Amino acid sequence: MSNERTTEMTGTVKWFNQYKGYGFVEIEGIPEDVFLHFSIVDGSSIKDLAKNDVIICSVQKSDKGYQIMKIKKVISHSKYPLSKDTSKVSAIVKWFNPSKGFGFAQLRSGEDVFIHAGLLKKLNLKELEPNKKVKLMVRHTNMGYEALDILE
């Protein structure tokens, strides 16, 4: 593959997180994971990608490695798709680091909830203090719980 050409290939989603803004796809014949930016998913008719979804995509090699340039079709959905169901939960902020761009809260069950800096920005919040009690709207993803909204 040259730096200018794209090649149509079939790959399996290793993981994708819309709040982190990226994910990776495994493609046979390419020795490294292929980068997938959220703008490629947003620019398609695909709503969500989950681990083990099989996709037909255009791949291009650059100085930084391989990257998906377009998703043409999802040909097989995972047995474990992202949950469309959301839940309102109480949690306690464990930590949030703006320079890292994320943090975690903990549910009463002990499970962690991922909180992306993009959510705070959307809500015009500067920070989350450790040990603060919060009410979150969450969904379960292929990587665990993820906060979709901070309600209080």
PDB file of C-alpha atoms in Angstrom:
ATOM      1  CA  MET A   1       0.000   0.000   0.000  1.00  0.00           C
ATOM      2  CA  SER A   2       1.385   3.394  -0.904  1.00  0.00           C
ATOM      3  CA  ASN A   3       0.817   6.618   0.971  1.00  0.00           C
ATOM      4  CA  GLU A   4      -1.598   7.871  -1.708  1.00  0.00           C
ATOM      5  CA  ARG A   5      -3.719   4.779  -2.436  1.00  0.00           C
ATOM      6  CA  THR A   6      -6.473   3.249  -0.412  1.00  0.00           C
ATOM      7  CA  THR A   7      -7.202  -0.459  -0.548  1.00  0.00           C
ATOM      8  CA  GLU A   8     -10.529  -2.092   0.246  1.00  0.00           C
ATOM      9  CA  MET A   9     -10.149  -4.730   2.950  1.00  0.00           C
ATOM     10  CA  THR A  10     -12.141  -6.694   5.512  1.00  0.00           C
ATOM     11  CA  GLY A  11     -11.360  -6.271   9.194  1.00  0.00           C
ATOM     12  CA  THR A  12     -12.569  -7.117  12.677  1.00  0.00           C
ATOM     13  CA  VAL A  13     -13.117  -4.356  15.228  1.00  0.00           C
ATOM     14  CA  LYS A  14     -10.726  -4.853  18.137  1.00  0.00           C
ATOM     15  CA  TRP A  15     -12.356  -1.982  20.070  1.00  0.00           C
ATOM     16  CA  PHE A  16     -13.971   1.385  19.377  1.00  0.00           C
ATOM     17  CA  ASN A  17     -14.946   4.118  21.850  1.00  0.00           C
ATOM     18  CA  GLN A  18     -16.759   7.167  20.494  1.00  0.00           C
ATOM     19  CA  TYR A  19     -15.935   9.255  23.576  1.00  0.00           C
ATOM     20  CA  LYS A  20     -12.228   8.570  23.275  1.00  0.00           C
ATOM     21  CA  GLY A  21     -12.673   9.358  19.604  1.00  0.00           C
ATOM     22  CA  TYR A  22     -10.965   6.324  18.142  1.00  0.00           C
ATOM     23  CA  GLY A  23     -10.493   2.584  18.072  1.00  0.00           C
ATOM     24  CA  PHE A  24      -8.565  -0.146  16.315  1.00  0.00           C
ATOM     25  CA  VAL A  25      -9.340  -2.820  13.751  1.00  0.00           C
ATOM     26  CA  GLU A  26      -7.453  -6.050  13.045  1.00  0.00           C
ATOM     27  CA  ILE A  27      -6.948  -6.785   9.348  1.00  0.00           C
ATOM     28  CA  GLU A  28      -5.350  -9.976   8.077  1.00  0.00           C
ATOM     29  CA  GLY A  29      -2.148  -9.216   6.201  1.00  0.00           C
ATOM     30  CA  ILE A  30      -1.437  -6.004   8.105  1.00  0.00           C
ATOM     31  CA  PRO A  31       1.040  -6.643  10.929  1.00  0.00           C
ATOM     32  CA  GLU A  32      -0.281  -3.889  13.210  1.00  0.00           C
ATOM     33  CA  ASP A  33      -3.667  -2.684  14.431  1.00  0.00           C
ATOM     34  CA  VAL A  34      -5.349  -0.266  12.028  1.00  0.00           C
ATOM     35  CA  PHE A  35      -6.404   3.100  13.493  1.00  0.00           C
ATOM     36  CA  LEU A  36     -10.072   4.120  13.208  1.00  0.00           C
ATOM     37  CA  HIS A  37     -10.937   7.766  13.945  1.00  0.00           C
ATOM     38  CA  PHE A  38     -14.463   8.651  15.120  1.00  0.00           C
ATOM     39  CA  SER A  39     -14.954  11.031  12.160  1.00  0.00           C
ATOM     40  CA  ILE A  40     -14.950   8.016   9.824  1.00  0.00           C
ATOM     41  CA  VAL A  41     -17.791   6.413  11.798  1.00  0.00           C
ATOM     42  CA  ASP A  42     -19.643   9.743  12.179  1.00  0.00           C
ATOM     43  CA  GLY A  43     -19.374  10.282   8.420  1.00  0.00           C
ATOM     44  CA  SER A  44     -21.118   6.981   7.706  1.00  0.00           C
ATOM     45  CA  SER A  45     -24.584   5.610   8.370  1.00  0.00           C
ATOM     46  CA  ILE A  46     -23.189   3.377  11.141  1.00  0.00           C
ATOM     47  CA  LYS A  47     -24.473   4.213  14.622  1.00  0.00           C
ATOM     48  CA  ASP A  48     -22.124   2.108  16.774  1.00  0.00           C
ATOM     49  CA  LEU A  49     -19.301  -0.344  16.372  1.00  0.00           C
ATOM     50  CA  ALA A  50     -18.655  -3.095  18.871  1.00  0.00           C
ATOM     51  CA  LYS A  51     -15.824  -5.510  19.462  1.00  0.00           C
ATOM     52  CA  ASN A  52     -15.772  -8.302  16.853  1.00  0.00           C
ATOM     53  CA  ASP A  53     -17.946  -6.470  14.300  1.00  0.00           C
ATOM     54  CA  VAL A  54     -16.675  -7.339  10.807  1.00  0.00           C
ATOM     55  CA  ILE A  55     -16.387  -4.389   8.428  1.00  0.00           C
ATOM     56  CA  ILE A  56     -15.466  -3.721   4.808  1.00  0.00           C
ATOM     57  CA  CYS A  57     -13.312  -0.613   4.752  1.00  0.00           C
ATOM     58  CA  SER A  58     -10.796   1.428   2.780  1.00  0.00           C
ATOM     59  CA  VAL A  59      -7.342   1.426   4.368  1.00  0.00           C
ATOM     60  CA  GLN A  60      -4.424   3.747   3.701  1.00  0.00           C
ATOM     61  CA  LYS A  61      -0.846   3.660   4.973  1.00  0.00           C
ATOM     62  CA  SER A  62       0.736   6.883   6.203  1.00  0.00           C
ATOM     63  CA  ASP A  63       3.900   7.837   8.064  1.00  0.00           C
ATOM     64  CA  LYS A  64       2.079   7.064  11.328  1.00  0.00           C
ATOM     65  CA  GLY A  65       0.848   3.628  10.274  1.00  0.00           C
ATOM     66  CA  TYR A  66      -2.338   2.246   8.782  1.00  0.00           C
ATOM     67  CA  GLN A  67      -5.637   4.103   9.031  1.00  0.00           C
ATOM     68  CA  ILE A  68      -9.194   3.394   7.949  1.00  0.00           C
ATOM     69  CA  MET A  69     -10.350   6.074   5.528  1.00  0.00           C
ATOM     70  CA  LYS A  70     -13.927   4.881   4.945  1.00  0.00           C
ATOM     71  CA  ILE A  71     -16.253   2.187   6.249  1.00  0.00           C
ATOM     72  CA  LYS A  72     -18.209   0.807   3.335  1.00  0.00           C
ATOM     73  CA  LYS A  73     -20.298  -1.764   5.171  1.00  0.00           C
ATOM     74  CA  VAL A  74     -20.706  -3.681   8.423  1.00  0.00           C
ATOM     75  CA  ILE A  75     -21.075  -7.265   7.221  1.00  0.00           C
ATOM     76  CA  SER A  76     -21.334  -9.016  10.576  1.00  0.00           C
ATOM     77  CA  HIS A  77     -22.378  -7.644  13.933  1.00  0.00           C
ATOM     78  CA  SER A  78     -20.847  -8.888  17.155  1.00  0.00           C
ATOM     79  CA  LYS A  79     -22.726 -11.287  19.400  1.00  0.00           C
ATOM     80  CA  TYR A  80     -22.204  -8.643  22.083  1.00  0.00           C
ATOM     81  CA  PRO A  81     -23.301  -5.308  20.612  1.00  0.00           C
ATOM     82  CA  LEU A  82     -23.185  -2.049  22.507  1.00  0.00           C
ATOM     83  CA  SER A  83     -26.168  -1.641  24.746  1.00  0.00           C
ATOM     84  CA  LYS A  84     -28.660   0.958  23.590  1.00  0.00           C
ATOM     85  CA  ASP A  85     -30.122   0.903  27.092  1.00  0.00           C
ATOM     86  CA  THR A  86     -29.083   3.626  29.460  1.00  0.00           C
ATOM     87  CA  SER A  87     -29.351   3.702  33.216  1.00  0.00           C
ATOM     88  CA  LYS A  88     -29.359   6.461  35.802  1.00  0.00           C
ATOM     89  CA  VAL A  89     -26.888   5.559  38.555  1.00  0.00           C
ATOM     90  CA  SER A  90     -25.308   7.037  41.659  1.00  0.00           C
ATOM     91  CA  ALA A  91     -21.523   7.008  41.790  1.00  0.00           C
ATOM     92  CA  ILE A  92     -18.547   8.581  43.522  1.00  0.00           C
ATOM     93  CA  VAL A  93     -15.794  10.237  41.494  1.00  0.00           C
ATOM     94  CA  LYS A  94     -12.544   8.297  41.948  1.00  0.00           C
ATOM     95  CA  TRP A  95     -10.392  10.718  39.955  1.00  0.00           C
ATOM     96  CA  PHE A  96     -10.453  12.933  36.895  1.00  0.00           C
ATOM     97  CA  ASN A  97      -7.335  14.196  35.122  1.00  0.00           C
ATOM     98  CA  PRO A  98      -7.962  16.944  32.526  1.00  0.00           C
ATOM     99  CA  SER A  99      -4.486  16.535  31.032  1.00  0.00           C
ATOM    100  CA  LYS A 100      -5.158  12.841  30.403  1.00  0.00           C
ATOM    101  CA  GLY A 101      -8.639  13.679  29.148  1.00  0.00           C
ATOM    102  CA  PHE A 102     -10.545  11.218  31.291  1.00  0.00           C
ATOM    103  CA  GLY A 103     -11.309   9.856  34.728  1.00  0.00           C
ATOM    104  CA  PHE A 104     -13.420   7.309  36.553  1.00  0.00           C
ATOM    105  CA  ALA A 105     -16.302   7.163  38.988  1.00  0.00           C
ATOM    106  CA  GLN A 106     -17.223   4.087  40.996  1.00  0.00           C
ATOM    107  CA  LEU A 107     -20.668   2.543  41.292  1.00  0.00           C
ATOM    108  CA  ARG A 108     -21.947   1.079  44.568  1.00  0.00           C
ATOM    109  CA  SER A 109     -21.296  -2.344  43.051  1.00  0.00           C
ATOM    110  CA  GLY A 110     -17.605  -1.446  42.790  1.00  0.00           C
ATOM    111  CA  GLU A 111     -17.629  -1.251  38.992  1.00  0.00           C
ATOM    112  CA  ASP A 112     -15.904   1.692  37.318  1.00  0.00           C
ATOM    113  CA  VAL A 113     -17.538   4.199  34.973  1.00  0.00           C
ATOM    114  CA  PHE A 114     -15.341   5.849  32.334  1.00  0.00           C
ATOM    115  CA  ILE A 115     -15.809   9.643  32.095  1.00  0.00           C
ATOM    116  CA  HIS A 116     -14.315  11.375  29.049  1.00  0.00           C
ATOM    117  CA  ALA A 117     -13.213  15.016  29.088  1.00  0.00           C
ATOM    118  CA  GLY A 118     -15.447  15.616  26.053  1.00  0.00           C
ATOM    119  CA  LEU A 119     -18.482  15.051  28.271  1.00  0.00           C
ATOM    120  CA  LEU A 120     -17.306  17.688  30.756  1.00  0.00           C
ATOM    121  CA  LYS A 121     -16.644  20.108  27.902  1.00  0.00           C
ATOM    122  CA  LYS A 122     -20.138  19.479  26.503  1.00  0.00           C
ATOM    123  CA  LEU A 123     -21.601  20.272  29.943  1.00  0.00           C
ATOM    124  CA  ASN A 124     -19.325  23.315  30.491  1.00  0.00           C
ATOM    125  CA  LEU A 125     -17.708  21.685  33.521  1.00  0.00           C
ATOM    126  CA  LYS A 126     -14.044  22.377  34.260  1.00  0.00           C
ATOM    127  CA  GLU A 127     -13.361  19.468  36.612  1.00  0.00           C
ATOM    128  CA  LEU A 128     -14.717  16.699  38.798  1.00  0.00           C
ATOM    129  CA  GLU A 129     -13.502  16.554  42.382  1.00  0.00           C
ATOM    130  CA  PRO A 130     -12.475  13.173  43.833  1.00  0.00           C
ATOM    131  CA  ASN A 131     -14.999  11.690  46.295  1.00  0.00           C
ATOM    132  CA  LYS A 132     -17.824  13.852  44.902  1.00  0.00           C
ATOM    133  CA  LYS A 133     -21.198  12.069  44.726  1.00  0.00           C
ATOM    134  CA  VAL A 134     -22.690  12.255  41.229  1.00  0.00           C
ATOM    135  CA  LYS A 135     -25.714  10.956  39.353  1.00  0.00           C
ATOM    136  CA  LEU A 136     -24.737   9.678  35.922  1.00  0.00           C
ATOM    137  CA  MET A 137     -26.525   8.445  32.841  1.00  0.00           C
ATOM    138  CA  VAL A 138     -24.480   5.437  31.706  1.00  0.00           C
ATOM    139  CA  ARG A 139     -24.487   2.657  29.170  1.00  0.00           C
ATOM    140  CA  HIS A 140     -22.533  -0.566  29.045  1.00  0.00           C
ATOM    141  CA  THR A 141     -20.024  -0.772  26.188  1.00  0.00           C
ATOM    142  CA  ASN A 142     -17.630  -3.462  25.055  1.00  0.00           C
ATOM    143  CA  MET A 143     -15.079  -1.893  27.435  1.00  0.00           C
ATOM    144  CA  GLY A 144     -17.304  -1.426  30.500  1.00  0.00           C
ATOM    145  CA  TYR A 145     -19.549   1.388  31.726  1.00  0.00           C
ATOM    146  CA  GLU A 146     -19.320   4.814  30.123  1.00  0.00           C
ATOM    147  CA  ALA A 147     -20.903   8.068  31.306  1.00  0.00           C
ATOM    148  CA  LEU A 148     -23.192   9.700  28.749  1.00  0.00           C
ATOM    149  CA  ASP A 149     -24.362  12.543  30.991  1.00  0.00           C
ATOM    150  CA  ILE A 150     -23.722  13.992  34.437  1.00  0.00           C
ATOM    151  CA  LEU A 151     -27.146  14.715  35.913  1.00  0.00           C
ATOM    152  CA  GLU A 152     -26.113  16.146  39.301  1.00  0.00           C
TER     153      GLU A 152
END
